[in-house]
Amino acid sequence: MRIPAHSVCTAIRDDIVAGVYERGSRLTEELLARRYGVSRVPVREALRTLEAEGFVVTRRHAGACVAEPTEQEASDLLEMRMLLEPLGASRAAQRRTEAHLKVLRGLVRLGQERARRGSSEDLRSLGGWFHETLAQASGSPALASMLTQLRHKIAWMYAVEAPANPVESWAEHGAIVDAVARGDGERARTVTAVHTERAAAAHRLRFPSGAGRAERVRNSQHPVNMSGLRH
């Protein structure tokens, strides 16, 4: 399937997160170029970016391979997110725009409605959109970019159990937005810290030590994951 050259990095990252490429497997420029319908130049650039992000490593005699993070590295990512999400919320309380508030409030309304109906399929994507918008509202592109990378890597390394009480979870989202709207940075930080810590407890490693090489989730004929190309 042919995709725009500038979207190759997103497509490869999404396929790594989705399990299309097994941890430790080689990523050859020729095969990737053929898969995504592009030349080898954007593939080479994408692999450099993904190596900087920690999804890819370069090994002697093997070239680019999918990284194999340790349990400690995975745990560190959750801890980093628990530190940075509250910081982003605190900054959002001081720097958000009315446009940010409008989107955040709309997402909370949708999330609360879906939670009451038990529509769990939509809640994860809505939650991701909520936290992405909250990070953007921080007014710090560097922080927003770091949080986006953390979310991608955490989604790759962890399976997330659905909240036992999604209504309560979305009430927490609402409390975060209320604090941000009031410009109460300390309250936004505190509520987000509680929410993020609660969410972290629902994460389960996809590749625990002692489990051996992870089974391939999808084979190489799986269609290209295009979901991330919207962003």
Short mmCIF file of C-alpha atoms in Angstrom, two decimals:
data_model
loop_
_atom_site.label_atom_id
_atom_site.label_comp_id
_atom_site.label_asym_id
_atom_site.label_seq_id
_atom_site.Cartn_x
_atom_site.Cartn_y
_atom_site.Cartn_z
CA MET A 1 0.00 0.00 0.00
CA ARG A 2 1.45 3.36 -1.04
CA ILE A 3 1.52 6.08 1.61
CA PRO A 4 3.01 9.61 1.63
CA ALA A 5 6.75 9.61 2.24
CA HIS A 6 6.39 11.93 5.25
CA SER A 7 4.06 9.40 6.90
CA VAL A 8 6.46 6.44 6.72
CA CYS A 9 7.82 7.01 10.23
CA THR A 10 4.31 7.09 11.70
CA ALA A 11 3.31 3.96 9.80
CA ILE A 12 6.36 1.97 10.91
CA ARG A 13 5.96 3.14 14.51
CA ASP A 14 2.27 2.20 14.52
CA ASP A 15 3.10 -1.25 13.14
CA ILE A 16 5.79 -1.78 15.79
CA VAL A 17 3.32 -0.78 18.52
CA ALA A 18 0.66 -3.06 17.00
CA GLY A 19 3.06 -6.03 16.99
CA VAL A 20 3.38 -6.37 13.22
CA TYR A 21 7.15 -6.46 13.67
CA GLU A 22 8.41 -8.82 16.37
CA ARG A 23 10.76 -7.47 19.03
CA GLY A 24 14.33 -8.04 17.90
CA SER A 25 13.37 -8.63 14.26
CA ARG A 26 15.31 -7.00 11.43
CA LEU A 27 13.90 -3.99 9.61
CA THR A 28 15.44 -3.92 6.15
CA GLU A 29 15.09 -0.77 4.08
CA GLU A 30 14.25 -2.69 0.92
CA LEU A 31 11.37 -4.67 2.44
CA LEU A 32 9.97 -1.65 4.28
CA ALA A 33 10.12 0.48 1.14
CA ARG A 34 8.23 -2.20 -0.76
CA ARG A 35 5.66 -2.60 2.01
CA TYR A 36 4.81 1.09 2.26
CA GLY A 37 5.21 1.90 -1.43
CA VAL A 38 8.01 4.45 -1.06
CA SER A 39 11.69 4.78 -1.90
CA ARG A 40 14.39 3.76 0.56
CA VAL A 41 15.24 7.38 1.41
CA PRO A 42 12.17 8.11 3.63
CA VAL A 43 12.51 4.64 5.16
CA ARG A 44 16.13 5.36 6.10
CA GLU A 45 15.11 8.69 7.65
CA ALA A 46 12.23 7.04 9.51
CA LEU A 47 14.53 4.39 11.00
CA ARG A 48 16.87 7.10 12.28
CA THR A 49 13.96 8.88 13.96
CA LEU A 50 12.61 5.65 15.45
CA GLU A 51 16.07 4.80 16.78
CA ALA A 52 16.22 8.18 18.52
CA GLU A 53 12.78 7.45 20.01
CA GLY A 54 13.85 4.02 21.28
CA PHE A 55 11.75 1.82 19.00
CA VAL A 56 14.68 0.70 16.83
CA VAL A 57 18.30 -0.24 17.52
CA THR A 58 21.19 -0.72 15.10
CA ARG A 59 23.16 -3.93 15.57
CA ARG A 60 26.46 -4.93 14.04
CA HIS A 61 26.04 -7.38 11.17
CA ALA A 62 22.24 -7.07 11.42
CA GLY A 63 21.44 -3.42 10.82
CA ALA A 64 18.20 -1.88 12.07
CA CYS A 65 16.15 -4.10 14.40
CA VAL A 66 13.09 -3.62 16.58
CA ALA A 67 14.25 -2.77 20.10
CA GLU A 68 13.79 -5.17 23.01
CA PRO A 69 13.30 -2.98 26.09
CA THR A 70 13.75 -4.49 29.52
CA GLU A 71 11.16 -4.59 32.30
CA GLN A 72 13.09 -1.85 34.09
CA GLU A 73 12.97 0.37 31.02
CA ALA A 74 9.24 -0.23 30.71
CA SER A 75 8.73 0.58 34.39
CA ASP A 76 10.74 3.78 33.99
CA LEU A 77 8.39 4.92 31.23
CA LEU A 78 5.35 4.63 33.48
CA GLU A 79 7.16 6.55 36.21
CA MET A 80 8.14 9.27 33.76
CA ARG A 81 4.57 9.60 32.61
CA MET A 82 3.34 9.86 36.21
CA LEU A 83 5.75 12.77 36.69
CA LEU A 84 5.15 14.58 33.40
CA GLU A 85 1.36 14.30 33.02
CA PRO A 86 0.71 16.31 36.23
CA LEU A 87 3.30 18.89 35.14
CA GLY A 88 1.53 19.26 31.81
CA ALA A 89 -1.84 19.70 33.52
CA SER A 90 -0.40 22.34 35.84
CA ARG A 91 0.99 24.28 32.91
CA ALA A 92 -2.25 23.88 30.98
CA ALA A 93 -4.07 25.63 33.82
CA GLN A 94 -1.93 28.70 33.12
CA ARG A 95 -1.54 28.51 29.34
CA ARG A 96 -4.64 26.85 27.88
CA THR A 97 -6.70 28.64 25.27
CA GLU A 98 -10.47 28.73 24.95
CA ALA A 99 -10.11 26.38 21.99
CA HIS A 100 -8.32 23.84 24.20
CA LEU A 101 -11.04 24.11 26.84
CA LYS A 102 -13.76 23.62 24.25
CA VAL A 103 -12.17 20.39 23.00
CA LEU A 104 -11.45 19.10 26.50
CA ARG A 105 -14.99 19.76 27.70
CA GLY A 106 -16.42 18.12 24.61
CA LEU A 107 -14.30 15.03 25.15
CA VAL A 108 -15.35 14.81 28.80
CA ARG A 109 -19.02 15.01 27.81
CA LEU A 110 -18.57 12.26 25.24
CA GLY A 111 -16.51 10.13 27.61
CA GLN A 112 -19.00 10.43 30.45
CA GLU A 113 -21.86 9.61 28.11
CA ARG A 114 -20.11 6.54 26.68
CA ALA A 115 -19.06 5.43 30.17
CA ARG A 116 -22.67 5.55 31.41
CA ARG A 117 -23.76 3.54 28.37
CA GLY A 118 -20.96 1.03 28.80
CA SER A 119 -19.49 1.76 25.36
CA SER A 120 -15.98 0.72 26.32
CA GLU A 121 -14.71 0.46 22.73
CA ASP A 122 -14.75 4.25 22.30
CA LEU A 123 -13.38 5.15 25.71
CA ARG A 124 -9.72 4.28 25.08
CA SER A 125 -9.48 6.43 21.96
CA LEU A 126 -11.35 9.26 23.67
CA GLY A 127 -8.99 9.02 26.63
CA GLY A 128 -5.97 9.19 24.34
CA TRP A 129 -7.40 12.22 22.59
CA PHE A 130 -8.10 13.86 25.95
CA HIS A 131 -4.54 13.46 27.22
CA GLU A 132 -3.10 14.53 23.87
CA THR A 133 -5.15 17.74 24.01
CA LEU A 134 -4.23 18.34 27.65
CA ALA A 135 -0.54 18.06 26.74
CA GLN A 136 -0.97 20.50 23.86
CA ALA A 137 -2.73 22.92 26.21
CA SER A 138 0.44 23.03 28.33
CA GLY A 139 1.89 25.46 25.80
CA SER A 140 5.14 23.47 25.76
CA PRO A 141 5.80 21.70 22.44
CA ALA A 142 8.76 19.84 23.94
CA LEU A 143 6.68 18.49 26.83
CA ALA A 144 3.78 17.59 24.52
CA SER A 145 6.13 15.75 22.16
CA MET A 146 7.73 13.83 25.04
CA LEU A 147 4.33 12.79 26.40
CA THR A 148 3.24 11.64 22.94
CA GLN A 149 6.36 9.48 22.62
CA LEU A 150 5.75 8.06 26.09
CA ARG A 151 2.18 7.12 25.18
CA HIS A 152 3.35 5.34 22.01
CA LYS A 153 6.02 3.37 23.85
CA ILE A 154 3.78 2.49 26.78
CA ALA A 155 1.11 1.24 24.34
CA TRP A 156 3.79 -0.95 22.75
CA MET A 157 5.07 -2.43 26.00
CA TYR A 158 1.86 -2.73 28.01
CA ALA A 159 -1.64 -4.10 27.68
CA VAL A 160 -4.12 -1.93 29.55
CA GLU A 161 -7.07 -3.33 31.44
CA ALA A 162 -10.33 -1.43 31.07
CA PRO A 163 -11.14 0.70 34.14
CA ALA A 164 -13.23 -1.16 36.70
CA ASN A 165 -15.35 1.97 37.00
CA PRO A 166 -15.19 4.00 33.77
CA VAL A 167 -17.73 6.51 35.11
CA GLU A 168 -15.36 7.34 37.97
CA SER A 169 -12.42 7.55 35.57
CA TRP A 170 -14.21 10.08 33.40
CA ALA A 171 -15.30 12.02 36.47
CA GLU A 172 -11.57 12.42 37.14
CA HIS A 173 -11.11 13.74 33.59
CA GLY A 174 -13.86 16.23 34.33
CA ALA A 175 -12.18 17.34 37.57
CA ILE A 176 -8.93 17.94 35.68
CA VAL A 177 -10.71 20.14 33.14
CA ASP A 178 -12.50 22.08 35.89
CA ALA A 179 -9.15 22.86 37.54
CA VAL A 180 -7.58 23.83 34.22
CA ALA A 181 -10.53 26.08 33.40
CA ARG A 182 -10.19 27.85 36.77
CA GLY A 183 -6.48 28.35 36.29
CA ASP A 184 -5.79 26.32 39.43
CA GLY A 185 -2.45 24.76 38.55
CA GLU A 186 -1.91 23.03 41.88
CA ARG A 187 -5.33 21.39 41.81
CA ALA A 188 -4.83 20.32 38.19
CA ARG A 189 -1.49 18.78 39.12
CA THR A 190 -2.90 16.92 42.13
CA VAL A 191 -5.96 15.50 40.38
CA THR A 192 -3.91 14.45 37.36
CA ALA A 193 -1.33 12.74 39.59
CA VAL A 194 -4.05 10.66 41.26
CA HIS A 195 -5.65 9.84 37.92
CA THR A 196 -2.35 8.86 36.27
CA GLU A 197 -1.27 6.70 39.20
CA ARG A 198 -4.61 4.89 39.16
CA ALA A 199 -4.32 4.33 35.41
CA ALA A 200 -0.75 3.01 35.73
CA ALA A 201 -1.98 0.23 38.02
CA ALA A 202 -4.05 -1.17 35.14
CA HIS A 203 -0.99 -1.69 32.90
CA ARG A 204 0.34 -5.22 32.36
CA LEU A 205 3.62 -5.95 30.57
CA ARG A 206 3.17 -7.62 27.21
CA PHE A 207 6.65 -9.17 27.37
CA PRO A 208 7.48 -10.16 30.98
CA SER A 209 10.92 -11.65 31.60
CA GLY A 210 11.03 -15.43 31.44
CA ALA A 211 8.31 -15.54 28.81
CA GLY A 212 10.79 -15.96 25.99
CA ARG A 213 10.64 -14.25 22.64
CA ALA A 214 7.22 -12.71 22.12
CA GLU A 215 4.94 -14.47 19.71
CA ARG A 216 4.35 -12.47 16.55
CA VAL A 217 1.04 -10.69 16.90
CA ARG A 218 0.51 -10.23 13.20
CA ASN A 219 2.34 -11.70 10.26
CA SER A 220 4.09 -9.71 7.57
CA GLN A 221 1.05 -9.77 5.31
CA HIS A 222 -1.00 -7.72 7.78
CA PRO A 223 -2.25 -4.50 6.14
CA VAL A 224 -0.47 -1.29 7.02
CA ASN A 225 -1.77 0.31 10.22
CA MET A 226 -3.02 3.73 9.07
CA SER A 227 -4.67 4.87 12.32
CA GLY A 228 -1.84 7.12 13.39
CA LEU A 229 -1.64 8.95 10.05
CA ARG A 230 -4.49 11.25 11.03
CA HIS A 231 -2.27 13.11 13.48
#
